[in-house]
Short mmCIF file of C-alpha atoms in Angstrom, two decimals:
data_model
loop_
_atom_site.label_atom_id
_atom_site.label_comp_id
_atom_site.label_asym_id
_atom_site.label_seq_id
_atom_site.Cartn_x
_atom_site.Cartn_y
_atom_site.Cartn_z
CA UNK A 1 -33.21 -15.17 -31.34
CA UNK A 2 -31.88 -13.06 -28.49
CA UNK A 3 -28.36 -11.96 -27.74
CA UNK A 4 -28.51 -13.51 -24.27
CA UNK A 5 -25.86 -16.14 -23.36
CA UNK A 6 -27.03 -19.75 -23.33
CA UNK A 7 -24.82 -20.74 -20.38
CA UNK A 8 -24.46 -19.01 -17.02
CA UNK A 9 -20.70 -18.92 -17.63
CA UNK A 10 -20.95 -17.56 -21.16
CA UNK A 11 -20.66 -13.82 -21.75
CA UNK A 12 -22.11 -12.07 -24.78
CA UNK A 13 -19.84 -10.65 -27.45
CA UNK A 14 -19.20 -6.93 -26.94
CA UNK A 15 -21.30 -4.96 -29.39
CA UNK A 16 -19.53 -1.62 -29.11
CA UNK A 17 -16.12 -0.81 -30.50
CA UNK A 18 -14.67 -0.48 -26.98
CA UNK A 19 -12.53 -3.49 -26.05
CA UNK A 20 -13.63 -5.22 -22.88
CA UNK A 21 -12.49 -8.23 -20.90
CA UNK A 22 -12.05 -11.41 -22.88
CA UNK A 23 -15.13 -13.61 -22.71
CA UNK A 24 -14.83 -16.93 -20.88
CA UNK A 25 -17.15 -19.21 -22.78
CA UNK A 26 -18.26 -22.28 -20.90
CA UNK A 27 -15.58 -22.04 -18.18
CA UNK A 28 -16.69 -22.46 -14.58
CA UNK A 29 -15.62 -19.91 -11.99
CA UNK A 30 -12.13 -20.46 -10.61
CA UNK A 31 -13.26 -20.46 -6.96
CA UNK A 32 -12.67 -23.75 -5.13
CA UNK A 33 -15.88 -25.51 -3.99
CA UNK A 34 -16.96 -24.89 -0.39
CA UNK A 35 -14.23 -22.30 0.14
CA UNK A 36 -15.10 -18.72 0.92
CA UNK A 37 -12.87 -16.09 -0.68
CA UNK A 38 -9.84 -15.25 1.43
CA UNK A 39 -10.09 -18.38 3.60
CA UNK A 40 -7.58 -20.55 1.76
CA UNK A 41 -4.21 -20.88 3.50
CA UNK A 42 -1.47 -18.90 1.81
CA UNK A 43 1.47 -19.19 4.20
CA UNK A 44 4.67 -21.10 3.69
CA UNK A 45 4.58 -24.83 3.06
CA UNK A 46 5.80 -27.12 5.83
CA UNK A 47 8.45 -29.81 5.78
CA UNK A 48 7.79 -33.43 4.93
CA UNK A 49 8.96 -35.72 7.73
CA UNK A 50 9.53 -39.41 7.11
CA UNK A 51 7.22 -41.39 9.37
CA UNK A 52 9.77 -44.14 9.91
CA UNK A 53 12.53 -41.68 10.76
CA UNK A 54 10.28 -39.87 13.23
CA UNK A 55 9.38 -43.13 14.96
CA UNK A 56 13.04 -44.16 15.10
CA UNK A 57 14.08 -40.77 16.51
CA UNK A 58 11.33 -41.00 19.13
CA UNK A 59 12.58 -44.44 20.22
CA UNK A 60 16.27 -43.46 20.22
CA UNK A 61 15.66 -40.25 22.19
CA UNK A 62 13.33 -42.04 24.63
CA UNK A 63 10.32 -39.97 23.57
CA UNK A 64 11.92 -36.52 23.45
CA UNK A 65 11.66 -36.24 19.66
CA UNK A 66 7.89 -36.57 19.93
CA UNK A 67 7.82 -33.19 21.72
CA UNK A 68 9.96 -31.71 18.94
CA UNK A 69 7.55 -33.14 16.36
CA UNK A 70 4.57 -31.52 18.11
CA UNK A 71 6.40 -28.18 18.26
CA UNK A 72 7.60 -28.13 14.66
CA UNK A 73 4.44 -29.40 12.97
CA UNK A 74 2.15 -27.13 15.00
CA UNK A 75 4.32 -24.11 14.22
CA UNK A 76 4.34 -24.96 10.50
CA UNK A 77 0.57 -25.44 10.38
CA UNK A 78 0.04 -22.11 12.15
CA UNK A 79 2.41 -20.26 9.81
CA UNK A 80 0.71 -21.85 6.81
CA UNK A 81 -2.95 -21.39 7.70
CA UNK A 82 -2.96 -18.69 10.36
CA UNK A 83 -4.98 -21.03 12.59
CA UNK A 84 -4.05 -23.55 15.23
CA UNK A 85 -2.05 -23.76 18.40
CA UNK A 86 1.38 -22.76 17.22
CA UNK A 87 4.61 -24.39 18.35
CA UNK A 88 4.96 -22.94 21.85
CA UNK A 89 1.43 -23.71 23.00
CA UNK A 90 1.60 -27.18 21.48
CA UNK A 91 4.85 -27.90 23.32
CA UNK A 92 3.44 -26.70 26.65
CA UNK A 93 0.33 -28.81 26.20
CA UNK A 94 2.43 -31.83 25.20
CA UNK A 95 4.54 -31.50 28.35
CA UNK A 96 1.80 -30.78 30.87
CA UNK A 97 -1.37 -32.32 29.37
CA UNK A 98 0.09 -34.69 26.81
CA UNK A 99 -3.01 -36.83 26.40
CA UNK A 100 -4.82 -34.02 24.51
CA UNK A 101 -2.13 -33.58 21.84
CA UNK A 102 -3.01 -36.60 19.66
CA UNK A 103 -6.56 -35.23 19.40
CA UNK A 104 -5.48 -31.63 18.76
CA UNK A 105 -2.77 -32.52 16.24
CA UNK A 106 -5.02 -34.75 14.17
CA UNK A 107 -7.76 -32.13 14.29
CA UNK A 108 -5.39 -29.40 13.04
CA UNK A 109 -4.19 -31.57 10.16
CA UNK A 110 -7.78 -32.35 9.22
CA UNK A 111 -8.64 -28.65 9.38
CA UNK A 112 -5.95 -27.89 6.77
CA UNK A 113 -7.84 -30.13 4.35
CA UNK A 114 -11.28 -28.69 5.13
CA UNK A 115 -10.00 -25.15 4.60
CA UNK A 116 -9.26 -26.15 1.02
CA UNK A 117 -12.67 -27.74 0.57
CA UNK A 118 -11.35 -31.31 0.72
CA UNK A 119 -12.42 -34.24 2.86
CA UNK A 120 -10.24 -34.51 5.96
CA UNK A 121 -8.40 -37.86 6.17
CA UNK A 122 -7.89 -37.43 9.93
CA UNK A 123 -9.84 -35.68 12.67
CA UNK A 124 -9.86 -35.37 16.44
CA UNK A 125 -11.41 -38.85 16.55
CA UNK A 126 -8.15 -40.25 15.11
CA UNK A 127 -6.64 -39.53 18.53
CA UNK A 128 -8.73 -42.38 19.92
CA UNK A 129 -6.17 -44.79 18.43
CA UNK A 130 -3.59 -43.26 20.77
CA UNK A 131 -5.89 -43.29 23.79
CA UNK A 132 -7.63 -46.66 23.43
CA UNK A 133 -4.88 -48.88 22.00
CA UNK A 134 -1.73 -47.03 23.07
CA UNK A 135 -1.26 -49.38 26.01
CA UNK A 136 -1.30 -52.50 23.80
CA UNK A 137 2.37 -52.74 22.77
CA UNK A 138 2.11 -49.14 21.53
CA UNK A 139 0.03 -50.33 18.53
CA UNK A 140 -2.44 -47.46 18.85
CA UNK A 141 0.34 -44.90 19.12
CA UNK A 142 1.93 -46.17 15.90
CA UNK A 143 -1.41 -46.28 14.05
CA UNK A 144 -2.25 -42.74 15.18
CA UNK A 145 1.16 -41.39 14.20
CA UNK A 146 1.22 -43.12 10.80
CA UNK A 147 -2.25 -41.76 9.98
CA UNK A 148 -1.62 -38.20 11.22
CA UNK A 149 1.93 -37.74 9.93
CA UNK A 150 0.98 -39.39 6.62
CA UNK A 151 -1.98 -37.02 6.15
CA UNK A 152 0.22 -34.02 6.98
CA UNK A 153 2.92 -35.18 4.56
CA UNK A 154 0.31 -35.71 1.82
CA UNK A 155 -1.02 -32.21 2.42
CA UNK A 156 2.45 -30.64 2.12
CA UNK A 157 3.15 -32.71 -1.03
CA UNK A 158 -0.08 -31.47 -2.61
CA UNK A 159 1.31 -27.95 -2.23
CA UNK A 160 4.61 -28.80 -3.87
CA UNK A 161 6.84 -29.75 -0.93
CA UNK A 162 9.42 -32.40 -1.70
#
């Protein structure tokens, strides 16, 4: 028999009297799948916002809260991941070219998931709900917001936000 390990994760016992690192028998590497080292977001965790409260605030403020939501969530995602629009740019785009924000916001939320090697629950295509069915009693706007805000809240919860 040889002294070679039988598993790619198994290390041989040290043969000299010099202590070495503890062997990790049969344990897979601790790197997340599909994630390159140093790519995982490490910034502060964002705030969970109740979807119903956000919708109510948007209605009560005649749509002004929606701009605040874009600003705050974009700023939090940028601080967390180091990528994205950031609050100021998101607010300017929401004011002057508002139709692009549902696509960009959903895409940024989805990108948070893909950075961690997970399947994105929302993407830029989720913004089509807003665009195609937004005119029909605001059904598309509600569907888009529930999907995007829900995915963002789930992401923050997975990182320990309460």
